[in-house]
PDB file of C-alpha atoms in Angstrom:
ATOM      1  CA  MET A  25       0.000   0.000   0.000  1.00 46.00           C
ATOM      2  CA  ALA A  26       1.474   3.376  -1.053  1.00 52.00           C
ATOM      3  CA  ASP A  27       2.169   5.903   1.655  1.00 60.00           C
ATOM      4  CA  ARG A  28      -0.150   8.881   1.743  1.00 58.00           C
ATOM      5  CA  PRO A  29       1.628  11.979   0.343  1.00 62.00           C
ATOM      6  CA  ARG A  30       2.715  14.404   3.038  1.00 68.00           C
ATOM      7  CA  PRO A  31       0.655  17.633   2.871  1.00 68.00           C
ATOM      8  CA  VAL A  32       2.541  20.658   1.582  1.00 78.00           C
ATOM      9  CA  LEU A  33       1.415  23.984   3.024  1.00 86.00           C
ATOM     10  CA  ASP A  34       0.620  26.639   0.435  1.00 88.00           C
ATOM     11  CA  PRO A  35       1.803  30.113   1.591  1.00 87.00           C
ATOM     12  CA  LYS A  36      -1.172  31.734  -0.176  1.00 91.00           C
ATOM     13  CA  GLN A  37      -3.565  29.570   1.776  1.00 90.00           C
ATOM     14  CA  LEU A  38      -1.795  30.463   5.021  1.00 89.00           C
ATOM     15  CA  GLN A  39      -1.922  34.158   4.090  1.00 89.00           C
ATOM     16  CA  THR A  40      -5.654  33.793   3.484  1.00 91.00           C
ATOM     17  CA  LEU A  41      -6.162  32.010   6.808  1.00 89.00           C
ATOM     18  CA  ALA A  42      -4.311  34.842   8.561  1.00 87.00           C
ATOM     19  CA  ALA A  43      -6.473  37.461   6.827  1.00 88.00           C
ATOM     20  CA  VAL A  44      -9.728  35.744   7.819  1.00 89.00           C
ATOM     21  CA  ALA A  45      -8.555  35.266  11.415  1.00 86.00           C
ATOM     22  CA  GLU A  46      -7.452  38.908  11.615  1.00 84.00           C
ATOM     23  CA  THR A  47     -10.596  40.447  10.089  1.00 88.00           C
ATOM     24  CA  GLY A  48     -13.104  37.932  11.438  1.00 87.00           C
ATOM     25  CA  GLY A  49     -14.831  37.268   8.127  1.00 89.00           C
ATOM     26  CA  PHE A  50     -14.378  35.940   4.603  1.00 92.00           C
ATOM     27  CA  ASP A  51     -15.722  39.111   2.975  1.00 92.00           C
ATOM     28  CA  LYS A  52     -13.384  41.400   4.929  1.00 91.00           C
ATOM     29  CA  ALA A  53     -10.445  39.097   4.211  1.00 90.00           C
ATOM     30  CA  ALA A  54     -11.295  39.253   0.502  1.00 90.00           C
ATOM     31  CA  LYS A  55     -11.123  43.059   0.578  1.00 90.00           C
ATOM     32  CA  LYS A  56      -7.846  42.963   2.485  1.00 88.00           C
ATOM     33  CA  LEU A  57      -6.277  40.576  -0.043  1.00 89.00           C
ATOM     34  CA  PHE A  58      -7.942  42.127  -3.126  1.00 90.00           C
ATOM     35  CA  LEU A  59      -9.634  38.817  -3.921  1.00 88.00           C
ATOM     36  CA  THR A  60     -13.209  37.690  -4.405  1.00 90.00           C
ATOM     37  CA  GLN A  61     -14.988  36.132  -1.467  1.00 90.00           C
ATOM     38  CA  SER A  62     -15.308  32.883  -3.434  1.00 90.00           C
ATOM     39  CA  ALA A  63     -11.518  32.796  -3.952  1.00 89.00           C
ATOM     40  CA  VAL A  64     -10.980  33.198  -0.197  1.00 90.00           C
ATOM     41  CA  SER A  65     -13.507  30.442   0.539  1.00 90.00           C
ATOM     42  CA  GLN A  66     -11.852  28.178  -2.013  1.00 91.00           C
ATOM     43  CA  ARG A  67      -8.379  28.611  -0.473  1.00 91.00           C
ATOM     44  CA  ILE A  68      -9.671  27.850   3.014  1.00 90.00           C
ATOM     45  CA  ARG A  69     -11.637  24.841   1.760  1.00 90.00           C
ATOM     46  CA  GLN A  70      -8.586  23.471  -0.064  1.00 89.00           C
ATOM     47  CA  LEU A  71      -6.448  23.907   3.057  1.00 88.00           C
ATOM     48  CA  GLU A  72      -9.011  22.092   5.217  1.00 85.00           C
ATOM     49  CA  GLU A  73      -9.408  19.279   2.681  1.00 86.00           C
ATOM     50  CA  GLN A  74      -5.645  18.826   2.547  1.00 86.00           C
ATOM     51  CA  LEU A  75      -5.338  18.642   6.334  1.00 84.00           C
ATOM     52  CA  GLY A  76      -8.561  16.744   6.868  1.00 81.00           C
ATOM     53  CA  GLN A  77      -9.777  19.087   9.602  1.00 85.00           C
ATOM     54  CA  PRO A  78     -11.241  22.582   9.957  1.00 87.00           C
ATOM     55  CA  VAL A  79      -8.947  25.559  10.425  1.00 86.00           C
ATOM     56  CA  LEU A  80     -11.701  28.136  11.059  1.00 87.00           C
ATOM     57  CA  THR A  81     -14.978  28.155  12.948  1.00 85.00           C
ATOM     58  CA  ARG A  82     -18.007  29.042  10.839  1.00 84.00           C
ATOM     59  CA  THR A  83     -19.114  31.679  13.312  1.00 84.00           C
ATOM     60  CA  VAL A  84     -19.442  35.456  13.281  1.00 83.00           C
ATOM     61  CA  PRO A  85     -16.721  36.504  13.675  1.00 86.00           C
ATOM     62  CA  ALA A  86     -14.784  33.551  12.276  1.00 85.00           C
ATOM     63  CA  GLU A  87     -12.051  32.304  14.604  1.00 84.00           C
ATOM     64  CA  ALA A  88      -9.124  29.934  14.155  1.00 85.00           C
ATOM     65  CA  THR A  89      -9.506  26.422  15.493  1.00 86.00           C
ATOM     66  CA  GLU A  90      -6.656  24.839  17.448  1.00 83.00           C
ATOM     67  CA  THR A  91      -5.248  23.564  14.157  1.00 86.00           C
ATOM     68  CA  GLY A  92      -5.724  27.004  12.643  1.00 85.00           C
ATOM     69  CA  ARG A  93      -3.863  28.640  15.538  1.00 82.00           C
ATOM     70  CA  GLN A  94      -0.905  26.325  15.039  1.00 82.00           C
ATOM     71  CA  LEU A  95      -0.870  27.197  11.338  1.00 87.00           C
ATOM     72  CA  LEU A  96      -0.985  30.920  12.148  1.00 84.00           C
ATOM     73  CA  GLN A  97       1.970  30.584  14.519  1.00 79.00           C
ATOM     74  CA  HIS A  98       3.874  28.768  11.781  1.00 82.00           C
ATOM     75  CA  TYR A  99       2.965  31.446   9.233  1.00 84.00           C
ATOM     76  CA  GLN A 100       4.179  34.288  11.453  1.00 78.00           C
ATOM     77  CA  GLN A 101       7.511  32.551  11.989  1.00 77.00           C
ATOM     78  CA  LEU A 102       7.728  31.745   8.282  1.00 81.00           C
ATOM     79  CA  LEU A 103       7.454  35.458   7.460  1.00 77.00           C
ATOM     80  CA  LEU A 104      10.284  36.257   9.842  1.00 73.00           C
ATOM     81  CA  MET A 105      12.519  33.560   8.415  1.00 76.00           C
ATOM     82  CA  GLU A 106      11.756  34.685   4.866  1.00 77.00           C
ATOM     83  CA  ASP A 107      12.725  38.260   5.677  1.00 71.00           C
ATOM     84  CA  GLN A 108      15.946  37.047   7.270  1.00 69.00           C
ATOM     85  CA  LEU A 109      16.840  35.018   4.183  1.00 74.00           C
ATOM     86  CA  LEU A 110      16.012  37.802   1.721  1.00 69.00           C
ATOM     87  CA  GLN A 111      18.140  40.219   3.710  1.00 67.00           C
ATOM     88  CA  LYS A 112      21.119  37.871   3.384  1.00 71.00           C
ATOM     89  CA  LEU A 113      20.537  37.266  -0.329  1.00 74.00           C
ATOM     90  CA  ASP A 114      19.947  40.852  -1.374  1.00 69.00           C
ATOM     91  CA  PRO A 115      20.465  43.347   1.497  1.00 62.00           C
ATOM     92  CA  ALA A 116      20.550  46.421  -0.765  1.00 60.00           C
ATOM     93  CA  THR A 117      17.118  45.690  -2.236  1.00 53.00           C
ATOM     94  CA  ARG A 118      15.575  44.832   1.125  1.00 52.00           C
ATOM     95  CA  GLN A 119      16.742  48.092   2.657  1.00 53.00           C
ATOM     96  CA  ARG A 120      14.681  50.035   0.102  1.00 55.00           C
ATOM     97  CA  GLU A 121      11.434  48.254   0.961  1.00 68.00           C
ATOM     98  CA  PHE A 122       9.088  48.548   3.920  1.00 76.00           C
ATOM     99  CA  THR A 123       8.375  45.423   5.935  1.00 79.00           C
ATOM    100  CA  SER A 124       5.273  45.107   8.118  1.00 80.00           C
ATOM    101  CA  LEU A 125       5.168  43.225  11.409  1.00 84.00           C
ATOM    102  CA  SER A 126       2.131  42.621  13.626  1.00 85.00           C
ATOM    103  CA  VAL A 127       2.665  43.233  17.343  1.00 92.00           C
ATOM    104  CA  GLY A 128       0.409  43.165  20.381  1.00 93.00           C
ATOM    105  CA  VAL A 129       0.677  46.086  22.813  1.00 94.00           C
ATOM    106  CA  ASN A 130      -1.338  47.059  25.862  1.00 92.00           C
ATOM    107  CA  ALA A 131      -3.040  50.455  25.669  1.00 91.00           C
ATOM    108  CA  ASP A 132      -1.099  52.139  28.474  1.00 93.00           C
ATOM    109  CA  SER A 133       2.269  51.228  26.961  1.00 95.00           C
ATOM    110  CA  LEU A 134       1.107  52.463  23.565  1.00 94.00           C
ATOM    111  CA  ALA A 135      -0.016  55.761  25.099  1.00 94.00           C
ATOM    112  CA  THR A 136       3.221  56.339  26.996  1.00 96.00           C
ATOM    113  CA  TRP A 137       6.548  54.756  26.068  1.00 97.00           C
ATOM    114  CA  TYR A 138       6.094  52.234  23.252  1.00 97.00           C
ATOM    115  CA  VAL A 139       6.323  54.470  20.166  1.00 96.00           C
ATOM    116  CA  GLN A 140       9.342  56.355  21.505  1.00 97.00           C
ATOM    117  CA  ALA A 141      11.040  53.061  22.336  1.00 97.00           C
ATOM    118  CA  VAL A 142      10.687  51.409  18.930  1.00 97.00           C
ATOM    119  CA  ALA A 143      11.030  54.544  16.760  1.00 97.00           C
ATOM    120  CA  PRO A 144      14.803  54.096  16.173  1.00 95.00           C
ATOM    121  CA  ALA A 145      14.252  50.541  14.908  1.00 94.00           C
ATOM    122  CA  LEU A 146      11.380  51.622  12.654  1.00 94.00           C
ATOM    123  CA  LEU A 147      13.498  54.342  11.061  1.00 92.00           C
ATOM    124  CA  GLU A 148      16.635  52.271  10.637  1.00 90.00           C
ATOM    125  CA  HIS A 149      14.959  49.213   9.126  1.00 85.00           C
ATOM    126  CA  ASP A 150      12.079  50.756   7.093  1.00 84.00           C
ATOM    127  CA  LEU A 151       9.666  48.908   9.331  1.00 87.00           C
ATOM    128  CA  LEU A 152       5.888  49.292   9.555  1.00 88.00           C
ATOM    129  CA  LEU A 153       3.917  47.988  12.518  1.00 91.00           C
ATOM    130  CA  ASP A 154       0.401  46.568  12.555  1.00 87.00           C
ATOM    131  CA  VAL A 155      -0.364  47.240  16.217  1.00 92.00           C
ATOM    132  CA  VAL A 156      -3.113  45.210  17.897  1.00 89.00           C
ATOM    133  CA  VAL A 157      -4.237  46.613  21.257  1.00 88.00           C
ATOM    134  CA  ASP A 158      -5.563  44.518  24.129  1.00 84.00           C
ATOM    135  CA  ASP A 159      -5.578  44.449  27.914  1.00 79.00           C
ATOM    136  CA  GLN A 160      -2.069  44.031  29.319  1.00 77.00           C
ATOM    137  CA  ASP A 161      -2.903  40.657  30.869  1.00 75.00           C
ATOM    138  CA  HIS A 162      -4.191  39.267  27.563  1.00 79.00           C
ATOM    139  CA  THR A 163      -1.857  40.454  24.804  1.00 85.00           C
ATOM    140  CA  HIS A 164      -0.008  37.118  24.964  1.00 85.00           C
ATOM    141  CA  GLU A 165      -3.181  35.457  23.647  1.00 84.00           C
ATOM    142  CA  LEU A 166      -2.731  37.437  20.416  1.00 83.00           C
ATOM    143  CA  MET A 167       0.675  35.814  20.030  1.00 83.00           C
ATOM    144  CA  ARG A 168      -0.478  32.353  21.048  1.00 79.00           C
ATOM    145  CA  THR A 169      -3.221  32.437  18.415  1.00 76.00           C
ATOM    146  CA  GLY A 170      -0.750  33.515  15.737  1.00 74.00           C
ATOM    147  CA  HIS A 171      -2.048  37.048  15.175  1.00 77.00           C
ATOM    148  CA  VAL A 172       1.227  38.776  16.099  1.00 84.00           C
ATOM    149  CA  ILE A 173       4.946  38.003  16.050  1.00 84.00           C
ATOM    150  CA  GLY A 174       5.491  39.522  19.491  1.00 90.00           C
ATOM    151  CA  CYS A 175       3.654  41.250  22.312  1.00 93.00           C
ATOM    152  CA  VAL A 176       4.090  43.459  25.358  1.00 95.00           C
ATOM    153  CA  GLY A 177       2.277  42.006  28.339  1.00 92.00           C
ATOM    154  CA  THR A 178       2.424  40.989  31.977  1.00 92.00           C
ATOM    155  CA  ARG A 179       3.005  37.252  31.553  1.00 90.00           C
ATOM    156  CA  PRO A 180       6.440  36.372  33.023  1.00 92.00           C
ATOM    157  CA  VAL A 181       6.558  32.860  31.552  1.00 91.00           C
ATOM    158  CA  PRO A 182       7.440  32.441  27.851  1.00 90.00           C
ATOM    159  CA  ILE A 183       4.782  31.105  25.516  1.00 85.00           C
ATOM    160  CA  GLN A 184       5.580  27.669  24.090  1.00 80.00           C
ATOM    161  CA  GLY A 185       7.940  28.200  21.170  1.00 79.00           C
ATOM    162  CA  GLY A 186       8.775  31.714  22.307  1.00 86.00           C
ATOM    163  CA  THR A 187      11.037  33.650  24.607  1.00 90.00           C
ATOM    164  CA  GLN A 188      10.645  36.832  26.628  1.00 93.00           C
ATOM    165  CA  HIS A 189      12.575  39.766  28.063  1.00 95.00           C
ATOM    166  CA  TYR A 190      11.789  41.834  31.144  1.00 96.00           C
ATOM    167  CA  LEU A 191      11.199  45.465  30.162  1.00 97.00           C
ATOM    168  CA  GLY A 192      10.422  47.141  33.475  1.00 97.00           C
ATOM    169  CA  ALA A 193       7.406  48.149  35.515  1.00 96.00           C
ATOM    170  CA  MET A 194       4.782  50.865  35.128  1.00 96.00           C
ATOM    171  CA  ARG A 195       3.605  52.435  38.385  1.00 96.00           C
ATOM    172  CA  TYR A 196      -0.095  53.226  38.829  1.00 97.00           C
ATOM    173  CA  LEU A 197      -1.636  55.632  41.351  1.00 97.00           C
ATOM    174  CA  CYS A 198      -5.305  55.741  42.351  1.00 98.00           C
ATOM    175  CA  LEU A 199      -6.468  59.283  41.540  1.00 98.00           C
ATOM    176  CA  ALA A 200      -9.552  61.507  41.355  1.00 98.00           C
ATOM    177  CA  THR A 201     -10.412  65.194  41.174  1.00 98.00           C
ATOM    178  CA  PRO A 202     -10.814  67.014  44.516  1.00 98.00           C
ATOM    179  CA  ASP A 203     -14.555  67.476  43.817  1.00 98.00           C
ATOM    180  CA  PHE A 204     -15.001  63.771  43.098  1.00 98.00           C
ATOM    181  CA  ALA A 205     -13.133  62.874  46.278  1.00 98.00           C
ATOM    182  CA  ALA A 206     -15.305  65.254  48.294  1.00 97.00           C
ATOM    183  CA  ARG A 207     -18.489  63.865  46.718  1.00 97.00           C
ATOM    184  CA  TYR A 208     -17.782  60.173  47.256  1.00 97.00           C
ATOM    185  CA  PHE A 209     -15.026  59.970  49.868  1.00 97.00           C
ATOM    186  CA  SER A 210     -15.760  62.858  52.236  1.00 95.00           C
ATOM    187  CA  HIS A 211     -15.590  60.435  55.171  1.00 93.00           C
ATOM    188  CA  GLY A 212     -12.607  58.500  53.849  1.00 93.00           C
ATOM    189  CA  VAL A 213     -12.147  55.690  51.360  1.00 96.00           C
ATOM    190  CA  SER A 214     -14.427  53.218  53.110  1.00 96.00           C
ATOM    191  CA  HIS A 215     -15.876  50.013  51.730  1.00 97.00           C
ATOM    192  CA  ASP A 216     -19.309  51.644  51.524  1.00 97.00           C
ATOM    193  CA  ALA A 217     -17.860  54.510  49.500  1.00 97.00           C
ATOM    194  CA  LEU A 218     -15.972  52.170  47.155  1.00 97.00           C
ATOM    195  CA  ALA A 219     -19.208  50.274  46.491  1.00 97.00           C
ATOM    196  CA  ARG A 220     -20.829  53.532  45.259  1.00 97.00           C
ATOM    197  CA  ALA A 221     -18.060  55.460  43.525  1.00 98.00           C
ATOM    198  CA  PRO A 222     -17.681  54.887  39.754  1.00 97.00           C
ATOM    199  CA  SER A 223     -14.322  53.714  38.480  1.00 97.00           C
ATOM    200  CA  ILE A 224     -12.994  52.832  34.998  1.00 96.00           C
ATOM    201  CA  LEU A 225     -12.040  49.489  33.454  1.00 94.00           C
ATOM    202  CA  PHE A 226     -10.292  48.970  30.133  1.00 91.00           C
ATOM    203  CA  SER A 227     -12.543  45.964  29.457  1.00 87.00           C
ATOM    204  CA  ARG A 228     -14.418  43.353  31.415  1.00 84.00           C
ATOM    205  CA  LYS A 229     -11.169  41.362  31.410  1.00 82.00           C
ATOM    206  CA  ASP A 230      -9.405  44.159  33.337  1.00 86.00           C
ATOM    207  CA  ALA A 231      -8.604  42.889  36.831  1.00 88.00           C
ATOM    208  CA  VAL A 232      -6.043  45.496  37.940  1.00 92.00           C
ATOM    209  CA  GLN A 233      -8.502  47.860  39.679  1.00 94.00           C
ATOM    210  CA  GLY A 234      -9.922  45.023  41.754  1.00 94.00           C
ATOM    211  CA  GLN A 235      -6.413  43.806  42.562  1.00 94.00           C
ATOM    212  CA  PHE A 236      -5.394  47.254  43.797  1.00 96.00           C
ATOM    213  CA  LEU A 237      -8.509  47.690  45.959  1.00 97.00           C
ATOM    214  CA  ARG A 238      -7.861  44.309  47.605  1.00 96.00           C
ATOM    215  CA  GLN A 239      -4.258  45.306  48.239  1.00 95.00           C
ATOM    216  CA  ALA A 240      -4.850  48.886  49.399  1.00 95.00           C
ATOM    217  CA  ALA A 241      -8.219  48.688  51.148  1.00 96.00           C
ATOM    218  CA  ALA A 242      -8.923  44.965  51.667  1.00 96.00           C
ATOM    219  CA  TYR A 243     -12.010  45.545  49.511  1.00 96.00           C
ATOM    220  CA  GLU A 244     -13.391  42.447  47.774  1.00 95.00           C
ATOM    221  CA  GLY A 245     -16.754  43.788  46.634  1.00 94.00           C
ATOM    222  CA  SER A 246     -18.074  45.046  43.324  1.00 94.00           C
ATOM    223  CA  PHE A 247     -18.047  48.668  42.187  1.00 96.00           C
ATOM    224  CA  PRO A 248     -19.733  50.649  39.393  1.00 96.00           C
ATOM    225  CA  SER A 249     -17.462  51.244  36.444  1.00 96.00           C
ATOM    226  CA  PHE A 250     -17.138  52.725  33.002  1.00 96.00           C
ATOM    227  CA  THR A 251     -15.702  50.397  30.344  1.00 95.00           C
ATOM    228  CA  LEU A 252     -13.352  52.366  28.138  1.00 93.00           C
ATOM    229  CA  PRO A 253     -10.647  50.771  25.930  1.00 90.00           C
ATOM    230  CA  SER A 254      -8.596  53.981  25.695  1.00 91.00           C
ATOM    231  CA  ALA A 255      -5.698  54.987  27.905  1.00 92.00           C
ATOM    232  CA  GLN A 256      -6.216  58.672  27.167  1.00 93.00           C
ATOM    233  CA  GLY A 257      -9.918  58.201  27.851  1.00 94.00           C
ATOM    234  CA  PHE A 258      -9.065  57.071  31.394  1.00 95.00           C
ATOM    235  CA  VAL A 259      -7.224  60.327  31.979  1.00 96.00           C
ATOM    236  CA  GLU A 260      -9.950  62.521  30.506  1.00 96.00           C
ATOM    237  CA  LEU A 261     -12.813  60.852  32.392  1.00 96.00           C
ATOM    238  CA  THR A 262     -10.853  61.210  35.609  1.00 97.00           C
ATOM    239  CA  ARG A 263      -9.950  64.863  34.956  1.00 97.00           C
ATOM    240  CA  GLN A 264     -13.623  65.594  34.212  1.00 97.00           C
ATOM    241  CA  GLY A 265     -14.555  64.307  37.663  1.00 97.00           C
ATOM    242  CA  LEU A 266     -16.672  61.461  36.289  1.00 98.00           C
ATOM    243  CA  ALA A 267     -14.733  58.620  37.906  1.00 98.00           C
ATOM    244  CA  TYR A 268     -11.644  57.678  39.885  1.00 98.00           C
ATOM    245  CA  CYS A 269      -9.169  55.124  38.614  1.00 96.00           C
ATOM    246  CA  LEU A 270      -5.618  53.855  38.451  1.00 97.00           C
ATOM    247  CA  LEU A 271      -3.502  56.016  36.163  1.00 97.00           C
ATOM    248  CA  PRO A 272       0.089  55.346  35.090  1.00 95.00           C
ATOM    249  CA  GLU A 273       2.470  57.968  36.434  1.00 95.00           C
ATOM    250  CA  LEU A 274       3.940  58.285  32.922  1.00 94.00           C
ATOM    251  CA  MET A 275       0.641  59.770  31.694  1.00 94.00           C
ATOM    252  CA  LEU A 276       0.384  62.424  34.382  1.00 94.00           C
ATOM    253  CA  GLU A 277       1.482  65.946  33.595  1.00 89.00           C
ATOM    254  CA  ASP A 278       1.258  68.403  36.500  1.00 94.00           C
ATOM    255  CA  ASP A 279      -2.003  66.860  37.711  1.00 96.00           C
ATOM    256  CA  LEU A 280      -0.781  66.152  41.242  1.00 96.00           C
ATOM    257  CA  ALA A 281       1.434  69.211  41.671  1.00 95.00           C
ATOM    258  CA  SER A 282      -1.337  71.546  40.465  1.00 97.00           C
ATOM    259  CA  GLY A 283      -3.993  69.844  42.565  1.00 97.00           C
ATOM    260  CA  ARG A 284      -6.085  68.956  39.515  1.00 97.00           C
ATOM    261  CA  LEU A 285      -6.009  65.355  40.786  1.00 98.00           C
ATOM    262  CA  VAL A 286      -5.495  63.973  44.271  1.00 98.00           C
ATOM    263  CA  ASP A 287      -4.106  60.633  45.416  1.00 97.00           C
ATOM    264  CA  LEU A 288      -6.865  58.683  47.158  1.00 97.00           C
ATOM    265  CA  PHE A 289      -4.347  56.287  48.730  1.00 97.00           C
ATOM    266  CA  PRO A 290      -1.224  58.351  49.503  1.00 96.00           C
ATOM    267  CA  GLY A 291       1.889  56.218  49.545  1.00 94.00           C
ATOM    268  CA  GLN A 292       0.119  53.236  47.978  1.00 96.00           C
ATOM    269  CA  TYR A 293       0.466  52.184  44.359  1.00 96.00           C
ATOM    270  CA  ILE A 294       0.685  49.145  42.156  1.00 95.00           C
ATOM    271  CA  ASP A 295       3.626  48.336  39.893  1.00 95.00           C
ATOM    272  CA  ILE A 296       2.791  46.318  36.792  1.00 94.00           C
ATOM    273  CA  PRO A 297       5.807  44.434  35.370  1.00 95.00           C
ATOM    274  CA  LEU A 298       5.956  44.269  31.574  1.00 96.00           C
ATOM    275  CA  TYR A 299       7.627  41.704  29.339  1.00 96.00           C
ATOM    276  CA  TRP A 300       8.334  41.558  25.622  1.00 96.00           C
ATOM    277  CA  HIS A 301       7.491  38.158  24.129  1.00 93.00           C
ATOM    278  CA  HIS A 302       8.531  36.979  20.673  1.00 90.00           C
ATOM    279  CA  TRP A 303       9.010  33.727  18.818  1.00 82.00           C
ATOM    280  CA  ARG A 304      12.263  31.887  19.356  1.00 80.00           C
ATOM    281  CA  VAL A 305      12.831  31.961  15.584  1.00 69.00           C
ATOM    282  CA  GLU A 306      13.819  35.613  15.377  1.00 64.00           C
ATOM    283  CA  SER A 307      14.593  37.773  12.366  1.00 72.00           C
ATOM    284  CA  ARG A 308      16.843  40.804  12.326  1.00 79.00           C
ATOM    285  CA  LEU A 309      13.688  42.966  12.446  1.00 81.00           C
ATOM    286  CA  SER A 310      12.192  41.489  15.583  1.00 83.00           C
ATOM    287  CA  GLN A 311      15.689  41.524  17.084  1.00 87.00           C
ATOM    288  CA  ALA A 312      15.929  45.240  16.294  1.00 90.00           C
ATOM    289  CA  LEU A 313      12.592  45.822  18.047  1.00 92.00           C
ATOM    290  CA  THR A 314      13.795  43.842  21.053  1.00 94.00           C
ATOM    291  CA  GLU A 315      17.047  45.788  21.355  1.00 95.00           C
ATOM    292  CA  ALA A 316      15.267  49.148  20.976  1.00 96.00           C
ATOM    293  CA  MET A 317      12.719  48.330  23.680  1.00 97.00           C
ATOM    294  CA  LEU A 318      15.292  46.985  26.119  1.00 97.00           C
ATOM    295  CA  SER A 319      17.458  50.076  25.674  1.00 97.00           C
ATOM    296  CA  TYR A 320      14.597  52.545  26.163  1.00 97.00           C
ATOM    297  CA  CYS A 321      12.779  50.726  28.955  1.00 97.00           C
ATOM    298  CA  GLY A 322      15.991  50.223  30.887  1.00 95.00           C
ATOM    299  CA  ARG A 323      16.159  54.003  31.195  1.00 95.00           C
ATOM    300  CA  TYR A 324      12.515  55.053  31.513  1.00 94.00           C
ATOM    301  CA  LEU A 325      10.592  52.214  33.180  1.00 96.00           C
ATOM    302  CA  ARG A 326      11.042  51.237  36.800  1.00 95.00           C
ATOM    303  CA  GLN A 327      13.445  48.326  37.087  1.00 94.00           C
ATOM    304  CA  ASP A 328      12.773  45.586  39.614  1.00 83.00           C
ATOM    305  CA  LYS A 329      15.519  43.008  40.150  1.00 69.00           C
ATOM    306  CA  ALA A 330      13.109  40.305  41.318  1.00 63.00           C
ATOM    307  CA  ALA A 331      10.877  40.671  38.244  1.00 63.00           C
ATOM    308  CA  ALA A 332      13.940  40.797  35.995  1.00 62.00           C
ATOM    309  CA  ALA A 333      15.175  37.552  37.509  1.00 60.00           C
ATOM    310  CA  VAL A 334      11.844  35.889  36.678  1.00 59.00           C
ATOM    311  CA  GLY A 335      12.196  37.230  33.161  1.00 54.00           C
TER     312      GLY A 335
END
C-alpha cells in the first residue's frame, strides 16, 4: 500500500487564513487581499481538505480552530525567516522596501513609552507595525493564536515556542479630582464609598482595579465602572470628575502638583511588570525591536531586580 503523500502547506492559503482570522470574516479578508470572497472560501476549503480538519470556525466573527492557531503561529515565523533570508541574499534591495510586522501592545504602553522606544528601529529598518491593542494581561493570547509576532504584556513565563525579556514596571496611582473625592469619599475611602463610587475598566477582562482595591483597602466587593478601551480616555474621564481610577504615572502631567487630581491612597500604588514576548525563531527585524525596547525601557521604566530575575 502506497504511503499517503505528506501535505505541503501553500503560503497563499496560510496568508488567506491569517487574513480571515485577523478580520473575522471571509468578505473582509477578501477586501484585504484584493480577492473575491469565493476565492478566499476556495483557499480555506482546499487547506481544510488537505489537512482533513477545519482551520476556522463558521461563526461570526470567524475564529481559528486549534489547528488554525498552530498554522498561524507557523505562518508568522515563516514570514520572519523569509525576511531574514532575503536580507542575506539581497540586502541592498531589502533596505529600500518597507516590511510590516504585527505586534500586540497594551493600551497604556502604547499611550506612553512604546512608540518612543521602537522609533529608532522603525526608522533604521524601514519597518511598519500593525499594532493590535488589548488588555495588558491578555496580549499574549494574540501571540499564542498567531495574530502577532510579538507582544508586550504581563506574563512572566514564555509562551511555548517563544522567549521573553523583562522590560520594566509601570507604576499606577489611584487618583480623582478634589470634587469627586469630596463627593464620594468625604468620610474616607471606606468600603461603603468604594461600592458607590464609579471607576474605569479597560474591558471586562481588566482585573487590575480590583487587585489594587484588595491590596490597598482589603475591599473584595463590586463597584460601578465605566468600560473604556482607551488609555487617554481614562485620563480625561478622571480629569472631568466622572470617575476615579488607576492612572500610570507616565501619563500624568502636573495633575498632582497643580492639585487637579489627588491621590486617594497616599503612599500606595501598584507596579505592573511588563515583558516583551517573541518567537524563538527571530529575524533581524524582531531583534531590532527587542534591542530598541530593552534600551529605552531600561532608562525610563522602573526596574525591579526580582521581576527581571523571573524574566
